[in-house]
Coordinates of C-alpha atoms and ligand atoms in Angstrom, one line a residue:
M1 CA -130.5 79.5 33.9
A2 CA -127.7 80.3 36.3
Q3 CA -124.3 78.6 35.9
Q4 CA -124.5 76.9 39.3
E5 CA -128.0 75.6 38.9
K6 CA -128.6 71.8 38.4
I7 CA -129.5 70.8 34.9
F8 CA -130.6 67.3 34.1
V9 CA -130.2 66.3 30.5
A10 CA -132.2 63.1 29.9
G11 CA -130.8 61.2 26.8
H12 CA -127.2 62.6 26.9
R13 CA -125.8 59.6 25.0
G14 CA -127.9 60.4 21.9
M15 CA -127.1 62.9 19.2
V16 CA -129.4 65.6 20.6
G17 CA -128.7 65.1 24.3
S18 CA -124.9 65.0 23.7
A19 CA -125.1 68.2 21.7
I20 CA -127.0 69.9 24.5
V21 CA -124.4 68.8 27.1
R22 CA -121.6 70.1 24.9
R23 CA -123.4 73.4 24.5
L24 CA -124.0 73.7 28.3
Q25 CA -120.4 72.9 29.0
Q26 CA -119.3 75.6 26.6
G27 CA -121.6 78.0 28.3
G28 CA -119.9 77.4 31.7
Y29 CA -122.7 75.4 33.3
A30 CA -121.0 73.5 36.0
H31 CA -123.7 71.2 37.4
I32 CA -125.0 69.0 34.6
L33 CA -126.6 65.8 35.6
T34 CA -126.6 62.8 33.2
Q35 CA -127.6 59.1 33.6
T36 CA -126.8 56.2 31.4
R37 CA -129.5 53.6 30.6
Q38 CA -127.8 51.2 33.0
E39 CA -127.9 53.8 35.8
L40 CA -131.5 54.9 35.2
D41 CA -134.1 53.2 33.0
L42 CA -136.4 55.9 31.8
L43 CA -139.1 53.3 31.2
D44 CA -139.2 52.6 35.0
Q45 CA -141.6 55.0 36.5
R46 CA -140.5 54.4 40.1
A47 CA -136.8 54.7 39.4
V48 CA -137.4 58.0 37.5
Q49 CA -139.5 59.4 40.3
Q50 CA -136.8 58.4 42.9
Y51 CA -134.0 59.9 40.9
I52 CA -135.7 63.2 40.2
A53 CA -137.0 63.5 43.8
Q54 CA -133.4 62.9 45.1
E55 CA -131.6 65.2 42.7
K56 CA -134.2 68.0 42.4
P57 CA -132.8 69.5 39.3
D58 CA -133.6 73.2 38.6
Y59 CA -133.9 72.4 34.8
L60 CA -134.7 69.4 32.8
F61 CA -134.1 68.8 29.1
I62 CA -136.0 65.8 27.7
A63 CA -133.8 64.7 24.8
A64 CA -134.4 61.0 25.6
A65 CA -136.7 59.2 23.0
K66 CA -136.9 56.2 20.9
V67 CA -136.1 57.6 17.5
G68 CA -135.4 56.3 14.0
G69 CA -135.8 56.8 10.3
I70 CA -138.8 56.2 8.1
Q71 CA -138.4 52.4 8.1
A72 CA -137.8 51.9 11.8
N73 CA -140.8 54.1 12.6
N74 CA -143.0 52.2 10.2
V75 CA -142.0 48.7 11.3
F76 CA -141.5 49.1 15.1
R77 CA -144.8 51.0 15.5
A78 CA -145.7 49.6 19.0
D79 CA -142.2 50.3 20.4
F80 CA -142.2 53.9 19.1
L81 CA -145.6 54.6 20.6
Y82 CA -145.2 52.8 23.9
Q83 CA -141.6 53.8 24.7
N84 CA -142.0 57.4 23.8
L85 CA -145.2 57.8 25.8
V86 CA -143.7 56.1 28.9
I87 CA -140.4 58.0 28.8
E88 CA -142.1 61.4 28.5
T89 CA -144.8 60.8 31.0
N90 CA -142.4 59.4 33.5
L91 CA -140.1 62.4 33.2
I92 CA -142.7 65.1 33.1
H93 CA -144.8 63.8 35.9
A94 CA -141.7 63.1 38.1
A95 CA -140.4 66.6 37.4
H96 CA -143.8 68.0 38.5
L97 CA -143.8 65.8 41.7
A98 CA -140.3 67.0 42.6
G99 CA -141.2 70.6 42.1
V100 CA -139.1 71.1 39.0
Q101 CA -140.4 74.4 37.6
R102 CA -138.6 74.5 34.2
L103 CA -138.5 71.8 31.6
M104 CA -137.9 71.6 27.9
F105 CA -139.5 68.8 25.9
L106 CA -138.1 68.0 22.5
G107 CA -140.5 66.8 19.8
S108 CA -140.3 66.6 16.0
S109 CA -141.7 68.1 12.9
C110 CA -143.6 64.9 12.1
I111 CA -146.2 66.0 14.6
Y112 CA -147.7 68.2 12.0
P113 CA -150.4 67.0 9.5
K114 CA -149.1 65.3 6.4
L115 CA -150.6 67.8 4.0
A116 CA -150.5 71.0 6.2
P117 CA -149.6 74.2 4.3
Q118 CA -145.9 74.8 4.0
P119 CA -143.9 76.1 5.7
L120 CA -145.4 74.4 8.8
K121 CA -146.6 76.8 11.4
E122 CA -146.9 75.8 15.0
T123 CA -150.6 76.6 14.8
C124 CA -151.2 73.8 12.3
L125 CA -150.9 71.2 15.1
L126 CA -153.9 68.9 15.1
T127 CA -155.5 70.3 12.0
G128 CA -155.4 67.2 9.9
E129 CA -154.3 63.6 9.3
L130 CA -150.7 62.6 10.2
E131 CA -148.2 60.9 7.9
P132 CA -148.9 57.2 8.3
T133 CA -145.3 56.0 8.4
N134 CA -144.5 57.8 11.6
E135 CA -147.9 58.3 13.1
P136 CA -147.1 56.3 16.3
Y137 CA -144.1 58.5 17.1
A138 CA -146.0 61.7 16.2
I139 CA -148.9 60.7 18.5
A140 CA -146.5 60.1 21.4
K141 CA -144.8 63.5 20.8
I142 CA -148.2 65.3 20.6
A143 CA -149.2 63.7 23.9
G144 CA -145.9 65.0 25.4
I145 CA -146.7 68.6 24.2
K146 CA -150.2 68.4 25.6
L147 CA -148.9 67.0 28.9
C148 CA -146.5 70.0 29.2
E149 CA -149.4 72.4 28.4
A150 CA -151.6 70.7 30.9
Y151 CA -149.1 70.9 33.8
N152 CA -148.6 74.6 32.9
H153 CA -152.3 75.2 32.9
Q154 CA -153.2 73.2 36.0
Y155 CA -150.1 73.7 38.1
G156 CA -148.4 76.9 36.8
R157 CA -145.3 75.0 35.6
Q158 CA -143.1 76.4 32.8
Y159 CA -142.7 73.3 30.7
I160 CA -141.9 74.3 27.1
S161 CA -141.9 72.2 23.9
V162 CA -139.7 72.7 20.9
M163 CA -140.1 70.9 17.5
P164 CA -136.8 70.4 15.7
T165 CA -136.8 69.6 12.0
N166 CA -134.7 66.6 10.7
L167 CA -131.4 66.6 12.5
Y168 CA -127.9 65.2 11.8
G169 CA -124.5 65.6 13.4
P170 CA -122.0 63.9 15.8
N171 CA -123.2 60.7 17.5
D172 CA -125.8 60.0 14.8
N173 CA -127.1 56.5 14.1
Y174 CA -125.5 55.0 11.0
D175 CA -127.4 51.7 11.0
L176 CA -128.9 51.5 7.5
Q177 CA -132.1 49.8 8.7
T178 CA -133.0 52.3 11.4
S179 CA -131.2 55.5 10.6
H180 CA -132.5 58.7 9.0
V181 CA -131.7 59.6 5.5
L182 CA -128.6 61.9 6.0
P183 CA -126.5 59.5 8.0
A184 CA -127.6 56.6 5.8
L185 CA -126.4 58.5 2.6
I186 CA -123.1 59.4 4.3
R187 CA -122.5 55.7 5.1
K188 CA -123.7 54.4 1.7
A189 CA -121.7 57.0 -0.3
H190 CA -118.5 56.2 1.8
E191 CA -118.9 52.5 1.4
A192 CA -119.7 52.8 -2.3
K193 CA -116.5 54.9 -2.8
V194 CA -114.4 52.4 -0.9
R195 CA -115.7 49.4 -2.8
G196 CA -115.5 51.3 -6.1
D197 CA -119.2 50.8 -6.9
D198 CA -120.9 52.5 -9.9
T199 CA -124.1 53.4 -8.2
L200 CA -125.5 54.6 -4.8
V201 CA -129.0 53.4 -4.0
V202 CA -131.3 56.1 -2.6
W203 CA -134.7 55.1 -1.2
G204 CA -137.9 56.3 -2.7
S205 CA -138.2 58.7 -5.7
G206 CA -135.8 61.4 -4.6
T207 CA -138.5 64.0 -4.9
P208 CA -139.5 64.5 -1.2
M209 CA -138.3 67.7 0.3
R210 CA -136.6 67.8 3.7
E211 CA -135.0 70.4 5.9
F212 CA -131.8 69.5 7.8
L213 CA -130.5 71.1 11.0
Y214 CA -127.0 70.4 12.5
A215 CA -127.4 69.0 16.0
D216 CA -125.1 71.6 17.6
D217 CA -127.3 74.4 16.1
L218 CA -130.3 72.7 17.7
A219 CA -128.6 72.6 21.1
D220 CA -127.7 76.2 20.8
A221 CA -131.3 77.1 20.1
C222 CA -132.6 75.1 23.1
V223 CA -130.1 76.7 25.5
H224 CA -130.9 80.1 24.0
L225 CA -134.6 79.6 24.8
M226 CA -134.0 78.4 28.3
E227 CA -131.5 81.2 29.0
Q228 CA -134.1 83.7 27.9
G229 CA -136.7 82.2 30.2
Y230 CA -139.1 81.6 27.3
D231 CA -142.3 80.0 28.5
G232 CA -144.7 80.5 25.7
P233 CA -146.3 78.0 23.2
L234 CA -144.3 75.5 21.2
V235 CA -141.5 76.7 18.9
N236 CA -140.3 75.1 15.7
I237 CA -136.5 74.8 15.4
G238 CA -135.2 74.7 11.8
T239 CA -133.2 76.5 9.2
G240 CA -136.1 77.7 7.2
S241 CA -135.0 76.1 3.9
D242 CA -135.2 72.6 2.4
V243 CA -133.7 70.5 -0.3
S244 CA -135.0 67.5 -2.3
I245 CA -133.6 64.0 -1.3
R246 CA -132.0 63.9 -4.8
E247 CA -130.2 67.3 -4.1
L248 CA -129.2 66.0 -0.7
A249 CA -127.7 62.8 -2.2
E250 CA -125.8 64.9 -4.7
T251 CA -124.3 67.1 -1.9
V252 CA -123.4 64.0 0.1
K253 CA -121.7 62.5 -2.9
E254 CA -119.7 65.6 -3.4
V255 CA -118.6 65.8 0.2
V256 CA -117.7 62.1 0.4
G257 CA -116.1 62.1 -3.0
F258 CA -118.1 59.3 -4.5
Q259 CA -117.9 59.5 -8.3
G260 CA -120.7 57.1 -9.4
T261 CA -124.3 57.8 -10.1
L262 CA -127.5 57.7 -8.1
S263 CA -130.2 55.1 -8.5
F264 CA -133.7 55.3 -6.9
D265 CA -135.3 52.3 -5.1
A266 CA -139.1 52.8 -5.6
S267 CA -139.9 49.8 -3.3
K268 CA -139.0 52.1 -0.3
P269 CA -141.5 54.7 1.0
D270 CA -141.2 58.4 0.3
G271 CA -143.0 59.4 3.4
T272 CA -144.4 62.9 3.6
P273 CA -143.9 65.0 0.5
R274 CA -142.5 68.0 2.3
K275 CA -142.0 69.2 5.9
L276 CA -140.4 72.6 5.9
M277 CA -140.7 74.5 9.2
D278 CA -141.9 78.0 9.6
V279 CA -139.2 79.4 11.8
S280 CA -140.6 83.0 12.2
R281 CA -141.5 82.4 15.9
L282 CA -137.9 81.2 16.6
H283 CA -136.4 84.2 14.6
A284 CA -138.6 86.6 16.6
L285 CA -137.1 85.1 19.8
G286 CA -133.6 86.1 18.5
W287 CA -132.1 82.8 17.2
Q288 CA -131.1 81.7 13.6
A289 CA -129.3 78.6 12.4
R290 CA -125.7 79.1 11.5
T291 CA -124.3 75.9 10.0
G292 CA -124.9 75.6 6.2
L293 CA -125.9 72.2 4.9
K294 CA -122.6 71.4 3.1
A295 CA -120.4 72.5 6.0
G296 CA -122.6 70.5 8.4
I297 CA -122.3 67.4 6.1
E298 CA -118.5 67.9 6.1
R299 CA -118.4 67.8 9.9
A300 CA -120.8 64.9 10.1
Y301 CA -118.6 62.9 7.6
S302 CA -115.5 63.6 9.7
D303 CA -117.4 62.3 12.7
F304 CA -118.4 59.2 10.8
L305 CA -114.8 58.6 9.7
M306 CA -113.6 59.0 13.3
R307 CA -116.1 56.5 14.6
T308 CA -115.6 53.9 11.9
H309 CA -111.8 54.1 12.1
A310 CA -111.7 54.2 16.0
Ligands
LIG1 P1 -138.6 61.0 7.4 O1 -138.1 62.5 7.3 O2 -139.4 60.8 8.7 O3 -139.4 60.6 6.2 O4 -137.4 60.1 7.6 P2 -136.0 59.7 6.9 O5 -135.0 60.6 7.2 O6 -135.8 58.3 7.2 O7 -136.4 59.7 5.3 C1 -136.5 60.9 4.6 C2 -136.6 60.6 3.1 O8 -135.3 60.2 2.6 C3 -137.6 59.6 2.7 O9 -138.3 60.0 1.5 C4 -136.8 58.4 2.5 O10 -137.4 57.5 1.6 C5 -135.5 59.0 1.8 N1 -134.3 58.2 1.8 C6 -133.5 58.0 0.7 N2 -132.5 57.1 1.0 C7 -132.7 56.8 2.3 C8 -132.0 55.9 3.2 O11 -131.0 55.3 2.8 N3 -132.4 55.8 4.5 C9 -133.5 56.5 4.9 N4 -133.8 56.4 6.2 N5 -134.2 57.3 4.1 C10 -133.8 57.5 2.8

């Protein structure tokens, strides 16, 4: 990627897209294109094709997606499947029609089978049943990976796919009904501290294991791969280590300064028991995560405080 080339970041208002834009700006990239939802509705095939044909970006990052935590994925199953399929097919096909040669598609670790051997290798894709709570989202993301592979195969494009683990960081979603676990726990711990509550309610049993990557680390990995001109098969992006939800809740408690105890709500789903990424492919490509979990939670908590007191 040269600094004067045009780079379109789809989804720049979200946690991942905004982190990619920050990272590109820090890297001196001068020609970054972004579109708000009002300016360009990514569900509108004709509008997407017109925009990309007109701008002809040199690079496209697809960070736009309908995302959410375990409950949102499980309840809004049609929206997650439909919107993600449409957004990715609109963007990938429009990029191809406009002659965009390089594109990065962002997926998620939930594409891998529920009971695949841990840590999850890229090669375990499509070797077993998916986790039911996020199957619609996973199916849409698998279709996106296959679409990129098909354009590469049929038309010689260089459309790569990366699979981030669970992410957190600035611009996260703190809505308790739709968010992921980490922002939910930050908010719940903060509110419990402010109210002086005795307990903090954690969904499920606390035993599932999850890996967490700070959004700016993810953005750095994405830009690293594009700068290298990587055009091989999909790559996992993670830290390589995980914690139980109970341990995570303890760390959040400590960072936020909530003194009470944890209680576990068994009426909420646990989801997949574990989804630790195998990051050896990423390490071999010269990139490793930098932000430790506690330091990342401290930064995320500052961001939460800034937003809630703005
Ligand atoms: P997942 O990684 O796709 O399962 O998505 P989440 O980040 O939403 O949930 C991860 C795990 O954290 C699951 O086992 C949840 O039950 C658990 N969890 C505990 N408390 C919460 C909470 O307040 N919100 C969410 N979303 N998950 C929670």
